[in-house]
mmCIF file of C-alpha atoms in Angstrom:
data_model
loop_
_atom_site.group_PDB
_atom_site.id
_atom_site.type_symbol
_atom_site.label_atom_id
_atom_site.label_comp_id
_atom_site.label_asym_id
_atom_site.label_seq_id
_atom_site.Cartn_x
_atom_site.Cartn_y
_atom_site.Cartn_z
ATOM 1 C CA GLY A 15 -0.039 -0.076 -0.052
ATOM 2 C CA ALA A 16 1.171 3.607 -0.310
ATOM 3 C CA GLY A 17 0.642 4.551 3.436
ATOM 4 C CA VAL A 18 1.976 3.343 6.764
ATOM 5 C CA SER A 19 0.163 0.183 7.717
ATOM 6 C CA GLN A 20 -0.279 -1.083 11.378
ATOM 7 C CA THR A 21 -1.426 -4.480 12.355
ATOM 8 C CA PRO A 22 -3.512 -5.198 14.469
ATOM 9 C CA SER A 23 -6.112 -2.485 14.449
ATOM 10 C CA ASN A 24 -7.243 -3.615 17.939
ATOM 11 C CA LYS A 25 -5.719 -5.939 20.499
ATOM 12 C CA VAL A 26 -7.300 -6.959 23.742
ATOM 13 C CA THR A 27 -4.928 -8.884 25.897
ATOM 14 C CA GLU A 28 -4.877 -10.017 29.568
ATOM 15 C CA LYS A 29 -2.559 -8.544 32.132
ATOM 16 C CA GLY A 30 0.910 -10.145 32.223
ATOM 17 C CA LYS A 31 0.892 -11.333 28.639
ATOM 18 C CA TYR A 32 3.057 -10.605 25.712
ATOM 19 C CA VAL A 33 2.003 -8.609 22.620
ATOM 20 C CA GLU A 34 3.768 -7.711 19.418
ATOM 21 C CA LEU A 35 2.565 -4.657 17.265
ATOM 22 C CA ARG A 36 3.506 -4.587 13.624
ATOM 23 C CA CYS A 37 4.414 -1.450 11.626
ATOM 24 C CA ASP A 38 4.948 -1.409 7.809
ATOM 25 C CA PRO A 39 6.348 1.848 6.626
ATOM 26 C CA ILE A 40 5.812 3.538 3.516
ATOM 27 C CA SER A 41 8.303 1.875 1.064
ATOM 28 C CA GLY A 42 11.874 3.557 1.071
ATOM 29 C CA HIS A 43 11.354 5.564 4.049
ATOM 30 C CA THR A 44 14.607 5.027 6.214
ATOM 31 C CA ALA A 45 13.148 6.683 9.407
ATOM 32 C CA LEU A 46 10.589 5.026 11.338
ATOM 33 C CA TYR A 47 9.100 6.165 14.582
ATOM 34 C CA TRP A 48 6.854 4.593 17.508
ATOM 35 C CA TYR A 49 4.540 6.755 19.616
ATOM 36 C CA ARG A 50 2.066 6.080 22.261
ATOM 37 C CA GLN A 51 -1.064 8.295 22.854
ATOM 38 C CA SER A 52 -3.239 8.236 25.666
ATOM 39 C CA LEU A 53 -6.757 9.668 25.879
ATOM 40 C CA GLY A 54 -6.622 13.517 25.997
ATOM 41 C CA GLN A 55 -2.918 13.550 25.369
ATOM 42 C CA GLY A 56 -0.847 14.167 22.408
ATOM 43 C CA PRO A 57 1.418 11.372 20.650
ATOM 44 C CA GLU A 58 4.412 10.502 23.249
ATOM 45 C CA PHE A 59 7.696 9.613 21.663
ATOM 46 C CA LEU A 60 8.919 6.049 22.176
ATOM 47 C CA ILE A 61 11.745 5.085 19.844
ATOM 48 C CA TYR A 62 13.055 6.180 16.408
ATOM 49 C CA PHE A 63 14.894 4.047 14.023
ATOM 50 C CA GLN A 64 17.226 5.098 11.131
ATOM 51 C CA GLY A 65 17.453 2.052 9.037
ATOM 52 C CA THR A 66 18.076 -1.121 11.078
ATOM 53 C CA GLY A 67 19.318 0.721 14.239
ATOM 54 C CA ALA A 68 17.452 2.405 16.963
ATOM 55 C CA ALA A 69 18.936 5.856 16.889
ATOM 56 C CA ASP A 70 16.959 7.182 19.994
ATOM 57 C CA ASP A 71 15.129 4.831 22.359
ATOM 58 C CA SER A 72 14.754 7.411 25.131
ATOM 59 C CA GLY A 73 11.067 7.410 25.117
ATOM 60 C CA LEU A 74 10.651 3.692 25.954
ATOM 61 C CA PRO A 75 8.945 3.577 29.561
ATOM 62 C CA ASN A 76 10.712 0.524 30.930
ATOM 63 C CA ASP A 77 12.624 -2.501 30.027
ATOM 64 C CA ARG A 78 9.272 -4.392 29.201
ATOM 65 C CA PHE A 79 9.200 -2.434 25.933
ATOM 66 C CA PHE A 80 11.366 -3.350 23.218
ATOM 67 C CA ALA A 81 11.276 -2.802 19.329
ATOM 68 C CA VAL A 82 13.199 -4.066 16.339
ATOM 69 C CA ARG A 83 13.504 -3.354 12.757
ATOM 70 C CA PRO A 84 15.681 -6.167 11.450
ATOM 71 C CA GLU A 85 15.703 -5.438 7.660
ATOM 72 C CA GLY A 86 15.282 -1.792 7.824
ATOM 73 C CA SER A 87 11.613 -2.014 6.562
ATOM 74 C CA VAL A 88 8.893 -3.719 8.994
ATOM 75 C CA SER A 89 9.253 -2.961 12.524
ATOM 76 C CA THR A 90 7.680 -4.680 15.567
ATOM 77 C CA LEU A 91 6.955 -3.160 18.945
ATOM 78 C CA LYS A 92 7.133 -5.744 21.702
ATOM 79 C CA ILE A 93 5.645 -5.432 25.237
ATOM 80 C CA GLN A 94 6.240 -8.019 27.882
ATOM 81 C CA ARG A 95 4.280 -8.705 31.069
ATOM 82 C CA THR A 96 1.595 -6.132 29.910
ATOM 83 C CA GLU A 97 0.098 -3.876 32.480
ATOM 84 C CA ARG A 98 -3.263 -2.078 32.549
ATOM 85 C CA GLY A 99 -1.276 1.085 32.224
ATOM 86 C CA ASP A 100 0.135 0.076 28.930
ATOM 87 C CA SER A 101 -3.497 0.532 27.420
ATOM 88 C CA ALA A 102 -3.279 3.394 24.621
ATOM 89 C CA VAL A 103 -3.023 3.841 20.988
ATOM 90 C CA TYR A 104 0.330 2.768 19.438
ATOM 91 C CA LEU A 105 1.306 5.119 16.401
ATOM 92 C CA CYS A 106 3.914 4.270 14.128
ATOM 93 C CA ALA A 107 5.352 6.659 11.500
ATOM 94 C CA SER A 108 7.829 6.862 8.863
ATOM 95 C CA ARG A 109 9.646 9.658 7.006
ATOM 96 C CA GLY A 110 11.726 9.648 3.686
ATOM 97 C CA THR A 111 15.058 11.420 3.561
ATOM 98 C CA MET A 112 13.447 14.469 1.623
ATOM 99 C CA ASN A 113 10.652 14.892 3.820
ATOM 100 C CA THR A 114 10.277 17.304 6.747
ATOM 101 C CA GLU A 115 7.130 15.567 7.961
ATOM 102 C CA ALA A 116 6.363 12.158 9.396
ATOM 103 C CA PHE A 117 3.573 9.954 7.922
ATOM 104 C CA PHE A 118 1.362 8.059 10.678
ATOM 105 C CA GLY A 119 -0.362 4.873 10.211
ATOM 106 C CA GLN A 120 -3.765 4.383 11.854
ATOM 107 C CA GLY A 121 -2.564 3.190 14.901
ATOM 108 C CA THR A 122 -3.188 -0.054 17.068
ATOM 109 C CA ARG A 123 -5.288 0.473 19.951
ATOM 110 C CA LEU A 124 -4.282 -1.889 22.809
ATOM 111 C CA THR A 125 -6.406 -2.708 25.735
ATOM 112 C CA VAL A 126 -4.929 -4.451 28.799
ATOM 113 C CA VAL A 127 -7.651 -6.122 30.933
ATOM 114 C CA ASP B 528 8.792 19.195 30.830
ATOM 115 C CA GLN B 529 6.311 19.847 28.129
ATOM 116 C CA GLN B 530 8.320 21.342 25.457
ATOM 117 C CA VAL B 531 5.229 22.138 23.000
ATOM 118 C CA LYS B 532 2.163 23.403 24.567
ATOM 119 C CA GLN B 533 -1.532 23.905 23.272
ATOM 120 C CA ASN B 534 -3.422 25.690 26.057
ATOM 121 C CA SER B 535 -6.726 25.486 24.652
ATOM 122 C CA PRO B 536 -8.258 22.139 24.817
ATOM 123 C CA SER B 537 -11.219 22.877 22.693
ATOM 124 C CA LEU B 538 -12.507 25.607 20.486
ATOM 125 C CA SER B 539 -15.852 26.130 18.762
ATOM 126 C CA VAL B 540 -16.529 28.157 15.809
ATOM 127 C CA GLN B 541 -19.111 28.984 13.085
ATOM 128 C CA GLU B 542 -18.965 27.700 9.676
ATOM 129 C CA GLY B 543 -17.337 30.304 7.312
ATOM 130 C CA ARG B 544 -15.602 32.193 10.125
ATOM 131 C CA ILE B 545 -11.942 32.001 10.829
ATOM 132 C CA SER B 546 -10.407 29.362 13.235
ATOM 133 C CA ILE B 547 -7.208 30.179 15.193
ATOM 134 C CA LEU B 548 -5.380 27.520 16.897
ATOM 135 C CA ASN B 549 -2.482 28.429 19.145
ATOM 136 C CA CYS B 550 0.727 26.812 20.087
ATOM 137 C CA ASP B 551 3.727 27.658 22.315
ATOM 138 C CA TYR B 552 7.184 26.145 22.515
ATOM 139 C CA THR B 553 9.943 26.095 24.836
ATOM 140 C CA ASN B 554 12.950 24.558 22.973
ATOM 141 C CA SER B 555 14.972 27.211 20.822
ATOM 142 C CA MET B 556 16.610 24.296 18.831
ATOM 143 C CA PHE B 557 13.281 23.571 17.210
ATOM 144 C CA ASP B 558 13.659 24.392 13.452
ATOM 145 C CA TYR B 559 10.567 22.944 11.873
ATOM 146 C CA PHE B 560 7.040 23.352 13.206
ATOM 147 C CA LEU B 561 4.167 21.059 11.960
ATOM 148 C CA TRP B 562 0.234 20.906 12.405
ATOM 149 C CA TYR B 563 -1.511 17.684 12.150
ATOM 150 C CA LYS B 564 -4.950 16.985 12.080
ATOM 151 C CA LYS B 565 -6.706 13.879 13.525
ATOM 152 C CA TYR B 566 -10.084 12.349 13.177
ATOM 153 C CA PRO B 567 -11.168 9.658 15.611
ATOM 154 C CA ALA B 568 -9.867 6.267 15.098
ATOM 155 C CA GLU B 569 -7.394 7.465 12.393
ATOM 156 C CA GLY B 570 -3.842 8.359 12.765
ATOM 157 C CA PRO B 571 -2.670 11.901 12.632
ATOM 158 C CA THR B 572 -2.512 13.550 9.035
ATOM 159 C CA PHE B 573 -0.093 16.227 8.096
ATOM 160 C CA LEU B 574 -1.611 19.534 7.492
ATOM 161 C CA ILE B 575 0.985 22.106 7.086
ATOM 162 C CA SER B 576 4.607 23.005 8.199
ATOM 163 C CA ILE B 577 6.910 26.049 8.576
ATOM 164 C CA SER B 578 10.505 26.427 8.603
ATOM 165 C CA SER B 579 12.094 28.406 11.636
ATOM 166 C CA ILE B 580 13.511 30.769 8.940
ATOM 167 C CA LYS B 581 10.090 31.874 7.807
ATOM 168 C CA ASP B 582 7.422 33.683 9.613
ATOM 169 C CA LYS B 583 4.282 32.669 7.419
ATOM 170 C CA ASN B 584 3.358 30.010 5.214
ATOM 171 C CA GLU B 585 0.310 29.435 3.413
ATOM 172 C CA ASP B 586 -1.623 26.491 1.774
ATOM 173 C CA GLY B 587 -5.180 27.207 0.590
ATOM 174 C CA ARG B 588 -7.403 27.804 3.506
ATOM 175 C CA PHE B 589 -4.566 27.028 5.932
ATOM 176 C CA THR B 590 -1.931 29.528 7.202
ATOM 177 C CA VAL B 591 0.592 29.012 9.763
ATOM 178 C CA PHE B 592 2.394 31.887 11.490
ATOM 179 C CA LEU B 593 5.558 31.653 13.435
ATOM 180 C CA ASN B 594 6.741 34.322 15.975
ATOM 181 C CA LYS B 595 10.002 33.145 16.960
ATOM 182 C CA SER B 596 10.852 35.811 19.540
ATOM 183 C CA ALA B 597 7.754 34.856 21.294
ATOM 184 C CA LYS B 598 8.113 31.100 20.605
ATOM 185 C CA HIS B 599 4.660 30.998 19.563
ATOM 186 C CA LEU B 600 2.823 29.740 16.557
ATOM 187 C CA SER B 601 -0.849 29.729 15.213
ATOM 188 C CA LEU B 602 -2.658 27.892 12.573
ATOM 189 C CA HIS B 603 -5.462 30.040 10.938
ATOM 190 C CA ILE B 604 -8.233 28.079 8.880
ATOM 191 C CA VAL B 605 -10.638 30.519 6.896
ATOM 192 C CA PRO B 606 -12.999 29.884 5.828
ATOM 193 C CA SER B 607 -13.867 27.071 8.564
ATOM 194 C CA GLN B 608 -15.823 24.295 7.192
ATOM 195 C CA PRO B 609 -17.802 21.536 9.121
ATOM 196 C CA GLY B 610 -15.391 18.947 7.669
ATOM 197 C CA ASP B 611 -12.458 20.711 9.562
ATOM 198 C CA SER B 612 -13.873 19.382 12.847
ATOM 199 C CA ALA B 613 -11.159 17.311 14.299
ATOM 200 C CA VAL B 614 -8.193 17.414 16.964
ATOM 201 C CA TYR B 615 -5.235 19.628 15.859
ATOM 202 C CA PHE B 616 -1.972 18.654 17.042
ATOM 203 C CA CYS B 617 1.026 21.070 16.966
ATOM 204 C CA ALA B 618 4.352 19.498 16.634
ATOM 205 C CA ALA B 619 8.052 20.597 16.515
ATOM 206 C CA TRP B 620 11.475 18.972 15.994
ATOM 207 C CA ASN B 621 15.186 19.828 15.608
ATOM 208 C CA TYR B 622 15.143 18.609 12.014
ATOM 209 C CA GLY B 623 18.666 18.866 11.773
ATOM 210 C CA GLY B 624 19.807 17.679 14.963
ATOM 211 C CA ALA B 625 21.353 14.510 16.201
ATOM 212 C CA THR B 626 18.164 13.370 17.808
ATOM 213 C CA ASN B 627 15.349 13.401 15.267
ATOM 214 C CA LYS B 628 12.038 13.106 17.019
ATOM 215 C CA LEU B 629 8.851 15.055 16.681
ATOM 216 C CA ILE B 630 7.520 16.528 19.954
ATOM 217 C CA PHE B 631 3.728 16.932 20.082
ATOM 218 C CA GLY B 632 1.422 19.114 21.929
ATOM 219 C CA THR B 633 -1.735 17.851 23.822
ATOM 220 C CA GLY B 634 -3.981 19.023 20.967
ATOM 221 C CA THR B 635 -6.966 21.313 20.518
ATOM 222 C CA LEU B 636 -10.300 19.882 19.681
ATOM 223 C CA LEU B 637 -12.062 22.162 16.969
ATOM 224 C CA ALA B 638 -15.650 21.937 16.357
ATOM 225 C CA VAL B 639 -17.197 24.016 13.359
ATOM 226 C CA GLN B 640 -20.761 24.473 13.768
ATOM 227 C CA PRO B 641 -22.884 24.561 10.325
#
């Protein structure tokens, strides 16, 4: 597709379980970002990839959160031992070298029950 | 430490009138400022941006003004249309810097009344 694609759109999981959220960026975009948005808040930065490497992971809240981008394209955000406070919309964005804006996917709504 | 602030959680305007959304920032290293629009259950959509070397950028009904000395920017929508009703996020980054991350405000919910 032409845009950023995120799967699944919705994920409900039980407290303590492990989840993986997938992001397919726009083809050719080397920069990829993960954000988290809670109700009434703006998107909060989690991690930024330039190619395969995590250039900035300063936004990851704790060591339960991890993200990979092994081939410089698709990225997976992994959350271990989920907690109810992890419930939020997780947004992925990508940016091409010549772009000054980032393009967002539709997000994955994660609900931890 | 909120580097990008949108102090108005909501704004209501009549169709055809001007909508003015405001944003303040604290980090003088920001060199690009962007506005995103978000409908429910969708991701943010890029609307318009401005470089720190400019004070105005216009695209159709949308104009962004930047006042660097005041660390303030605003988005003007004229004329406002009901389809403009959405949450608007102000965002900024240090585009040329070593750390390349977009920082968002908390958003302003715009309601355009027919």
